[in-house]
Amino acid sequence: MPNRKSRGNSNFMKSIQRPIVWAVAILFGVGIVWWSVAQYLGGGSQGNEQGIGTEISFSETVGGLTKDGTPLSNSDYWITYSEYETSVRDTLTNLRSQGYNFDPYFETENYPSEMGIRYDLFKSLIDQKTLLLYATENGVLPTAEQVDAETNRIVDEYVADEETKSAIIYQYGSVDAFSELVRDYVVTQMLATNVTQKAIPDMEERFENYVNENMEDLKINYEKVDANHILVSDEASAVEIKSMIDSGEISFTDAATQFSIDTGTAINGGALGEFKRGQMVQEFEDASFDATPGLVIGPVESQFGYHLIRVNSKTTFDTFEEFASTSAYQTELGRFENEEFNKWIADYRQQNNLSYTINDPDLQMYARYDEAISDPEKSSALLEELEKDYFDESGNLLIGDSYLPVVFYTELAENEITKLRNQIFDLEDLQDLLLTLPSTATSLTIDEIDSRLETIPSTDTEARSVLTDAKRAKEYMSEFNVETPEEIEEALAEKRSLLDSKNLRFENSVRYLYSVMPNSARVINYMYQTDGDNPEVVYMYNETSYNTNIRPLLESPELLDSYLEYYGQYFGAQARSLLLDSPIQGIESDLNQKVINSTEAATDLKMSALYLLVDIYEKMANMEQNEQLTQIYLLSEKHYLEKLAELYPEDETIRSLIETIKFQISELNAQNNVDATPTADATSTETSTETLIDTEIGTGELEVPLGNDEHSSIGDVDLDVNFDSEGATETVN
């Protein structure tokens, strides 16, 4: 098939997310109750009091706006705990009702932590207080009448349908309660609109200028084609097939199925799905984006052969007006408006010397961590402070009142440990280089080396290799400020000692977190790094990985198909292997070696591991369409059930399941025998699959051929794919 290609960025795969991607989008908050504005408009007092009739000081709040470093005296610009916790509760309840689950402290690839959401909500409320201040000073607060009218309009639309009205009453208790929530939302949105229109009145003109100035990038990001193709090896065949299609002798999809040598798409009538610019080889891309939908074009020659292309639909544009007619317009407009708003609010704060203060200790700690993760100096400073405050001289953890410091230390220490390991590797590389390189090369400066490399012909690989290695050595020397072997050894000893110290504290913090939050996916992942031979840890790690990454796909064919379609754009035929086969083989290998066959694992733990593998192969067998693979999966399931029976021989349920699987296998064999041609090979069908499994069991671990081993059509790339407890991460080197 026409290979999809990298855009030249070696880390481009980092931008690829799962088909269902989490993104924090708290612009004036989903589910946030903005008490301050509601109080202003409605004359109530429900927001900025910790309790009825109780006056509070600024120090008793979560935080609030400051001017010239001093908190504003008007409590409308403070964030009380009642306001803050209501926002947190409503937002988390809303998100959980949509099926999102969050770790209290650790963010994952696709999800923030609850603590991260809390911090984002605090900053969102600060934004709201800033808007309230601007609106008050500039006279653009919406009136109570305007808010009531818009609220009534929205509520009336919902309750007009009796079924919807009943659902609202069931969900919120009454229409009046629902109206209050709608009113809070309306207040927020109307004020945001009023402020934006006042502060940035030329937003539409700015956006049009932006589109015109960035048209080429927008075309790359948003232009797309949905097409089918037929690939053949010679031009004459392509011309003949096109003639057959044009005359109506055969349909395009049937021709693709019969003649296309791109087996990956031929089975689907040549369907490539949607692709953007830069994803196909140039000749194919140019022809596809220039084609008229519905017409068959070609032959188009590429490095893969000759293509016939039928574009089903396409989205292209060359002017602002054409872009405005696409679905991408609203997406890009929303992003642009958010960016412009963020620039404006930052400028407004700077011009008026506005900032904010955080009083809540946990939010204070998170704010420091949030700054540290993107600033190496702040990261090192916070890490050092946490070590002094939460560890004794021997590296033992000192327990405090909050888990947060330990969580943040663990996250920061992991990054520091990775950096130290890389530095040690580089210093060891420098040692090796100095042992092999001639002194005439290492005595040169980097500029002198570069100068010589410019004059040495590319055919003189030996001389160029020596100079390249010498340059790398000089760069190491500069980075670590070392010159002599003695200085290098001293630096190595220092780095190794520091690594040992960090590792000790990291492992102690991980073990503590595992004792208090053993169900956290990130903690289990850390514990697996720390104690990866512990049978209990191995089981927990693999169970979490299975439940997070694999089980949802096995239980939902529709979800699996969407993932295969998505990842197929990048990995071709290897998509299934990366999503299912490789992770399952890794889980099976780990559980067999470190739990099931371990002399240290408890019997109950072994049984849990076996039940997990039984569940995997039961679901694989139920999902599989290929009868031979179904048999193999059933035999794998039977194998692990028989191991369970050895551990628990009195369990009749296990015995019954084994007999059921035997019957299913015999039915498949009988069907195969009916369908097969009566040859010598066919007569052995009944026993061939079981013989295959038996010969591959070995020490108790099955080597099951999972899925399709067809060579990937994405090109010569090195894949490093890790499906851990957090989700899928990929890089292409």
Short mmCIF file of N, CA, C and O in Angstrom, two decimals, residues 399-481:
data_model
loop_
_atom_site.label_atom_id
_atom_site.label_comp_id
_atom_site.label_asym_id
_atom_site.label_seq_id
_atom_site.Cartn_x
_atom_site.Cartn_y
_atom_site.Cartn_z
N ILE A 399 7.39 9.83 57.68
CA ILE A 399 6.00 9.99 57.27
C ILE A 399 5.45 11.31 57.78
O ILE A 399 5.61 11.67 58.94
N GLY A 400 4.80 12.07 56.89
CA GLY A 400 4.18 13.33 57.26
C GLY A 400 2.67 13.21 57.28
O GLY A 400 2.10 12.12 57.32
N ASP A 401 2.00 14.37 57.23
CA ASP A 401 0.54 14.39 57.29
C ASP A 401 -0.12 14.18 55.93
O ASP A 401 -1.31 13.96 55.84
N SER A 402 0.66 14.29 54.87
CA SER A 402 0.10 14.20 53.52
C SER A 402 0.93 13.25 52.67
O SER A 402 2.14 13.14 52.85
N TYR A 403 0.25 12.57 51.75
CA TYR A 403 0.96 11.70 50.82
C TYR A 403 1.64 12.50 49.70
O TYR A 403 2.55 12.01 49.04
N LEU A 404 1.17 13.74 49.48
CA LEU A 404 1.64 14.50 48.32
C LEU A 404 3.15 14.65 48.24
O LEU A 404 3.72 14.45 47.17
N PRO A 405 3.84 15.02 49.34
CA PRO A 405 5.30 15.15 49.23
C PRO A 405 5.97 13.87 48.76
O PRO A 405 6.93 13.92 47.98
N VAL A 406 5.48 12.72 49.23
CA VAL A 406 6.08 11.44 48.83
C VAL A 406 5.78 11.16 47.36
O VAL A 406 6.63 10.68 46.61
N VAL A 407 4.56 11.47 46.94
CA VAL A 407 4.19 11.29 45.53
C VAL A 407 5.09 12.14 44.64
O VAL A 407 5.66 11.65 43.65
N PHE A 408 5.24 13.40 44.99
CA PHE A 408 6.03 14.30 44.14
C PHE A 408 7.51 13.94 44.19
O PHE A 408 8.21 14.05 43.18
N TYR A 409 7.99 13.51 45.35
CA TYR A 409 9.38 13.07 45.42
C TYR A 409 9.61 11.88 44.48
O TYR A 409 10.60 11.83 43.76
N THR A 410 8.68 10.93 44.51
CA THR A 410 8.82 9.74 43.67
C THR A 410 8.88 10.10 42.20
O THR A 410 9.72 9.59 41.45
N GLU A 411 7.97 11.00 41.77
CA GLU A 411 7.94 11.42 40.37
C GLU A 411 9.24 12.13 39.97
O GLU A 411 9.84 11.84 38.94
N LEU A 412 9.68 13.07 40.81
CA LEU A 412 10.88 13.84 40.50
C LEU A 412 12.13 12.98 40.59
O LEU A 412 13.06 13.13 39.78
N ALA A 413 12.16 12.07 41.57
CA ALA A 413 13.33 11.21 41.74
C ALA A 413 13.50 10.27 40.56
O ALA A 413 14.62 9.98 40.15
N GLU A 414 12.38 9.78 40.01
CA GLU A 414 12.49 8.90 38.84
C GLU A 414 13.19 9.63 37.69
O GLU A 414 14.07 9.06 37.03
N ASN A 415 12.81 10.88 37.45
CA ASN A 415 13.45 11.66 36.39
C ASN A 415 14.93 11.88 36.69
O ASN A 415 15.78 11.79 35.80
N GLU A 416 15.25 12.15 37.95
CA GLU A 416 16.64 12.38 38.34
C GLU A 416 17.47 11.11 38.19
O GLU A 416 18.62 11.15 37.74
N ILE A 417 16.89 9.98 38.55
CA ILE A 417 17.59 8.69 38.42
C ILE A 417 17.87 8.39 36.95
O ILE A 417 18.96 7.93 36.60
N THR A 418 16.89 8.63 36.11
CA THR A 418 17.09 8.43 34.66
C THR A 418 18.22 9.31 34.15
O THR A 418 19.09 8.86 33.38
N LYS A 419 18.25 10.57 34.59
CA LYS A 419 19.31 11.49 34.17
C LYS A 419 20.67 11.01 34.66
O LYS A 419 21.65 11.03 33.90
N LEU A 420 20.75 10.56 35.90
CA LEU A 420 22.02 10.09 36.45
C LEU A 420 22.52 8.85 35.70
O LEU A 420 23.71 8.73 35.41
N ARG A 421 21.62 7.94 35.38
CA ARG A 421 22.02 6.74 34.64
C ARG A 421 22.58 7.11 33.27
O ARG A 421 23.57 6.53 32.81
N ASN A 422 21.96 8.08 32.62
CA ASN A 422 22.46 8.52 31.32
C ASN A 422 23.83 9.18 31.45
O ASN A 422 24.70 8.99 30.59
N GLN A 423 24.01 9.95 32.51
CA GLN A 423 25.31 10.60 32.73
C GLN A 423 26.40 9.56 32.99
O GLN A 423 27.52 9.68 32.49
N ILE A 424 26.08 8.54 33.77
CA ILE A 424 27.05 7.47 34.04
C ILE A 424 27.39 6.74 32.75
O ILE A 424 28.56 6.44 32.47
N PHE A 425 26.39 6.47 31.94
CA PHE A 425 26.63 5.81 30.65
C PHE A 425 27.55 6.67 29.79
O PHE A 425 28.48 6.15 29.15
N ASP A 426 27.32 7.98 29.76
CA ASP A 426 28.15 8.87 28.94
C ASP A 426 29.59 8.90 29.46
O ASP A 426 30.55 8.90 28.66
N LEU A 427 29.77 8.94 30.78
CA LEU A 427 31.12 8.96 31.34
C LEU A 427 31.85 7.65 31.06
O LEU A 427 33.05 7.64 30.78
N GLU A 428 31.13 6.54 31.14
CA GLU A 428 31.74 5.25 30.81
C GLU A 428 32.10 5.19 29.33
O GLU A 428 33.15 4.63 28.95
N ASP A 429 31.26 5.78 28.50
CA ASP A 429 31.56 5.86 27.07
C ASP A 429 32.82 6.69 26.84
O ASP A 429 33.68 6.35 26.01
N LEU A 430 32.94 7.78 27.60
CA LEU A 430 34.13 8.63 27.49
C LEU A 430 35.39 7.86 27.88
O LEU A 430 36.43 7.97 27.20
N GLN A 431 35.30 7.08 28.94
CA GLN A 431 36.45 6.26 29.34
C GLN A 431 36.88 5.33 28.21
O GLN A 431 38.06 5.21 27.90
N ASP A 432 35.91 4.66 27.60
CA ASP A 432 36.23 3.73 26.51
C ASP A 432 36.83 4.46 25.32
O ASP A 432 37.77 3.96 24.68
N LEU A 433 36.30 5.63 25.02
CA LEU A 433 36.82 6.40 23.89
C LEU A 433 38.28 6.79 24.10
O LEU A 433 39.11 6.68 23.19
N LEU A 434 38.61 7.23 25.31
CA LEU A 434 39.97 7.66 25.59
C LEU A 434 40.96 6.50 25.56
O LEU A 434 42.15 6.70 25.33
N LEU A 435 40.45 5.29 25.82
CA LEU A 435 41.33 4.12 25.76
C LEU A 435 41.65 3.72 24.33
O LEU A 435 42.68 3.10 24.06
N THR A 436 40.78 4.05 23.40
CA THR A 436 40.94 3.57 22.01
C THR A 436 41.40 4.66 21.05
O THR A 436 42.00 4.36 20.03
N LEU A 437 41.10 5.93 21.36
CA LEU A 437 41.42 7.01 20.44
C LEU A 437 42.89 7.42 20.55
O LEU A 437 43.45 7.47 21.66
N PRO A 438 43.52 7.77 19.43
CA PRO A 438 44.89 8.29 19.49
C PRO A 438 44.92 9.69 20.10
O PRO A 438 43.97 10.46 19.94
N SER A 439 46.00 10.00 20.79
CA SER A 439 46.11 11.30 21.44
C SER A 439 46.09 12.44 20.43
O SER A 439 45.68 13.56 20.74
N THR A 440 46.52 12.16 19.20
CA THR A 440 46.51 13.20 18.16
C THR A 440 45.08 13.66 17.85
O THR A 440 44.86 14.80 17.44
N ALA A 441 44.11 12.76 18.07
CA ALA A 441 42.71 13.12 17.82
C ALA A 441 42.10 13.82 19.03
O ALA A 441 41.40 14.83 18.89
N THR A 442 42.37 13.31 20.23
CA THR A 442 41.76 13.90 21.43
C THR A 442 42.40 15.23 21.82
O THR A 442 41.84 15.97 22.63
N SER A 443 43.56 15.54 21.25
CA SER A 443 44.19 16.82 21.56
C SER A 443 43.60 17.96 20.75
O SER A 443 43.84 19.14 21.02
N LEU A 444 42.80 17.64 19.74
CA LEU A 444 42.18 18.66 18.90
C LEU A 444 40.99 19.30 19.60
O LEU A 444 40.33 18.67 20.45
N THR A 445 40.68 20.54 19.25
CA THR A 445 39.46 21.18 19.73
C THR A 445 38.30 20.74 18.84
O THR A 445 38.49 20.20 17.75
N ILE A 446 37.07 21.01 19.30
CA ILE A 446 35.89 20.65 18.51
C ILE A 446 35.88 21.39 17.18
O ILE A 446 35.55 20.81 16.13
N ASP A 447 36.28 22.66 17.21
CA ASP A 447 36.32 23.43 15.95
C ASP A 447 37.34 22.84 14.98
O ASP A 447 37.08 22.77 13.76
N GLU A 448 38.49 22.41 15.51
CA GLU A 448 39.50 21.80 14.65
C GLU A 448 39.00 20.47 14.06
O GLU A 448 39.27 20.15 12.89
N ILE A 449 38.28 19.71 14.88
CA ILE A 449 37.72 18.45 14.38
C ILE A 449 36.71 18.71 13.27
O ILE A 449 36.72 18.06 12.22
N ASP A 450 35.82 19.69 13.49
CA ASP A 450 34.82 20.03 12.46
C ASP A 450 35.50 20.47 11.17
O ASP A 450 35.05 20.12 10.07
N SER A 451 36.57 21.24 11.31
CA SER A 451 37.29 21.72 10.13
C SER A 451 37.89 20.56 9.34
O SER A 451 37.81 20.52 8.11
N ARG A 452 38.47 19.61 10.04
CA ARG A 452 39.07 18.46 9.35
C ARG A 452 38.00 17.58 8.71
O ARG A 452 38.21 17.02 7.63
N LEU A 453 36.85 17.42 9.39
CA LEU A 453 35.77 16.60 8.84
C LEU A 453 35.26 17.18 7.52
O LEU A 453 34.80 16.44 6.64
N GLU A 454 35.35 18.48 7.36
CA GLU A 454 34.89 19.12 6.12
C GLU A 454 35.80 18.79 4.94
O GLU A 454 35.36 18.80 3.79
N THR A 455 37.08 18.48 5.24
CA THR A 455 38.04 18.23 4.15
C THR A 455 38.24 16.75 3.85
O THR A 455 38.71 16.41 2.76
N ILE A 456 37.91 15.89 4.79
CA ILE A 456 38.13 14.46 4.58
C ILE A 456 37.00 13.88 3.74
O ILE A 456 35.82 14.07 4.07
N PRO A 457 37.29 13.19 2.68
CA PRO A 457 36.23 12.64 1.81
C PRO A 457 35.40 11.59 2.54
O PRO A 457 35.88 10.91 3.45
N SER A 458 34.15 11.45 2.12
CA SER A 458 33.24 10.50 2.77
C SER A 458 33.69 9.07 2.60
O SER A 458 33.30 8.19 3.38
N THR A 459 34.52 8.81 1.60
CA THR A 459 35.00 7.45 1.39
C THR A 459 36.03 7.02 2.44
O THR A 459 36.24 5.83 2.63
N ASP A 460 36.65 7.98 3.09
CA ASP A 460 37.65 7.66 4.13
C ASP A 460 36.91 7.46 5.45
O ASP A 460 36.98 8.29 6.36
N THR A 461 36.19 6.35 5.54
CA THR A 461 35.33 6.11 6.70
C THR A 461 36.12 5.95 7.99
O THR A 461 35.65 6.33 9.07
N GLU A 462 37.31 5.37 7.91
CA GLU A 462 38.10 5.14 9.14
C GLU A 462 38.51 6.46 9.78
O GLU A 462 38.34 6.67 10.98
N ALA A 463 39.04 7.38 8.97
CA ALA A 463 39.47 8.67 9.52
C ALA A 463 38.28 9.47 10.03
O ALA A 463 38.36 10.10 11.10
N ARG A 464 37.17 9.43 9.31
CA ARG A 464 35.97 10.16 9.74
C ARG A 464 35.42 9.57 11.03
O ARG A 464 34.95 10.30 11.91
N SER A 465 35.49 8.25 11.18
CA SER A 465 35.01 7.62 12.40
C SER A 465 35.85 8.04 13.61
O SER A 465 35.31 8.32 14.68
N VAL A 466 37.16 8.09 13.43
CA VAL A 466 38.05 8.50 14.53
C VAL A 466 37.74 9.94 14.95
O VAL A 466 37.62 10.25 16.14
N LEU A 467 37.59 10.82 13.98
CA LEU A 467 37.31 12.22 14.29
C LEU A 467 35.93 12.40 14.93
O LEU A 467 35.75 13.21 15.84
N THR A 468 34.95 11.64 14.43
CA THR A 468 33.60 11.72 15.02
C THR A 468 33.61 11.26 16.47
O THR A 468 32.99 11.89 17.34
N ASP A 469 34.31 10.18 16.76
CA ASP A 469 34.44 9.70 18.14
C ASP A 469 35.19 10.71 18.99
O ASP A 469 34.84 10.93 20.17
N ALA A 470 36.21 11.33 18.41
CA ALA A 470 36.97 12.33 19.16
C ALA A 470 36.10 13.54 19.50
O ALA A 470 36.19 14.10 20.60
N LYS A 471 35.24 13.92 18.56
CA LYS A 471 34.32 15.03 18.82
C LYS A 471 33.36 14.69 19.96
O LYS A 471 33.09 15.52 20.84
N ARG A 472 32.86 13.46 19.95
CA ARG A 472 31.96 13.04 21.02
C ARG A 472 32.67 13.07 22.36
O ARG A 472 32.12 13.51 23.38
N ALA A 473 33.94 12.63 22.38
CA ALA A 473 34.72 12.64 23.62
C ALA A 473 34.91 14.07 24.13
O ALA A 473 34.77 14.33 25.33
N LYS A 474 35.22 15.00 23.22
CA LYS A 474 35.43 16.39 23.62
C LYS A 474 34.13 17.01 24.16
O LYS A 474 34.16 17.81 25.10
N GLU A 475 33.02 16.62 23.57
CA GLU A 475 31.72 17.12 24.05
C GLU A 475 31.44 16.60 25.46
O GLU A 475 30.93 17.33 26.31
N TYR A 476 31.77 15.33 25.72
CA TYR A 476 31.62 14.78 27.06
C TYR A 476 32.50 15.55 28.05
O TYR A 476 32.07 15.89 29.16
N MET A 477 33.73 15.79 27.66
CA MET A 477 34.67 16.49 28.54
C MET A 477 34.14 17.88 28.91
O MET A 477 34.23 18.31 30.07
N SER A 478 33.59 18.55 27.92
CA SER A 478 33.04 19.88 28.17
C SER A 478 31.81 19.80 29.07
O SER A 478 31.65 20.61 29.99
N GLU A 479 30.94 18.83 28.81
CA GLU A 479 29.71 18.70 29.60
C GLU A 479 30.00 18.42 31.06
O GLU A 479 29.37 19.00 31.95
N PHE A 480 30.98 17.51 31.33
CA PHE A 480 31.25 17.10 32.71
C PHE A 480 32.45 17.81 33.33
O PHE A 480 32.79 17.54 34.49
N ASN A 481 33.07 18.72 32.54
CA ASN A 481 34.22 19.49 33.03
C ASN A 481 35.34 18.58 33.54
O ASN A 481 35.83 18.72 34.66
#
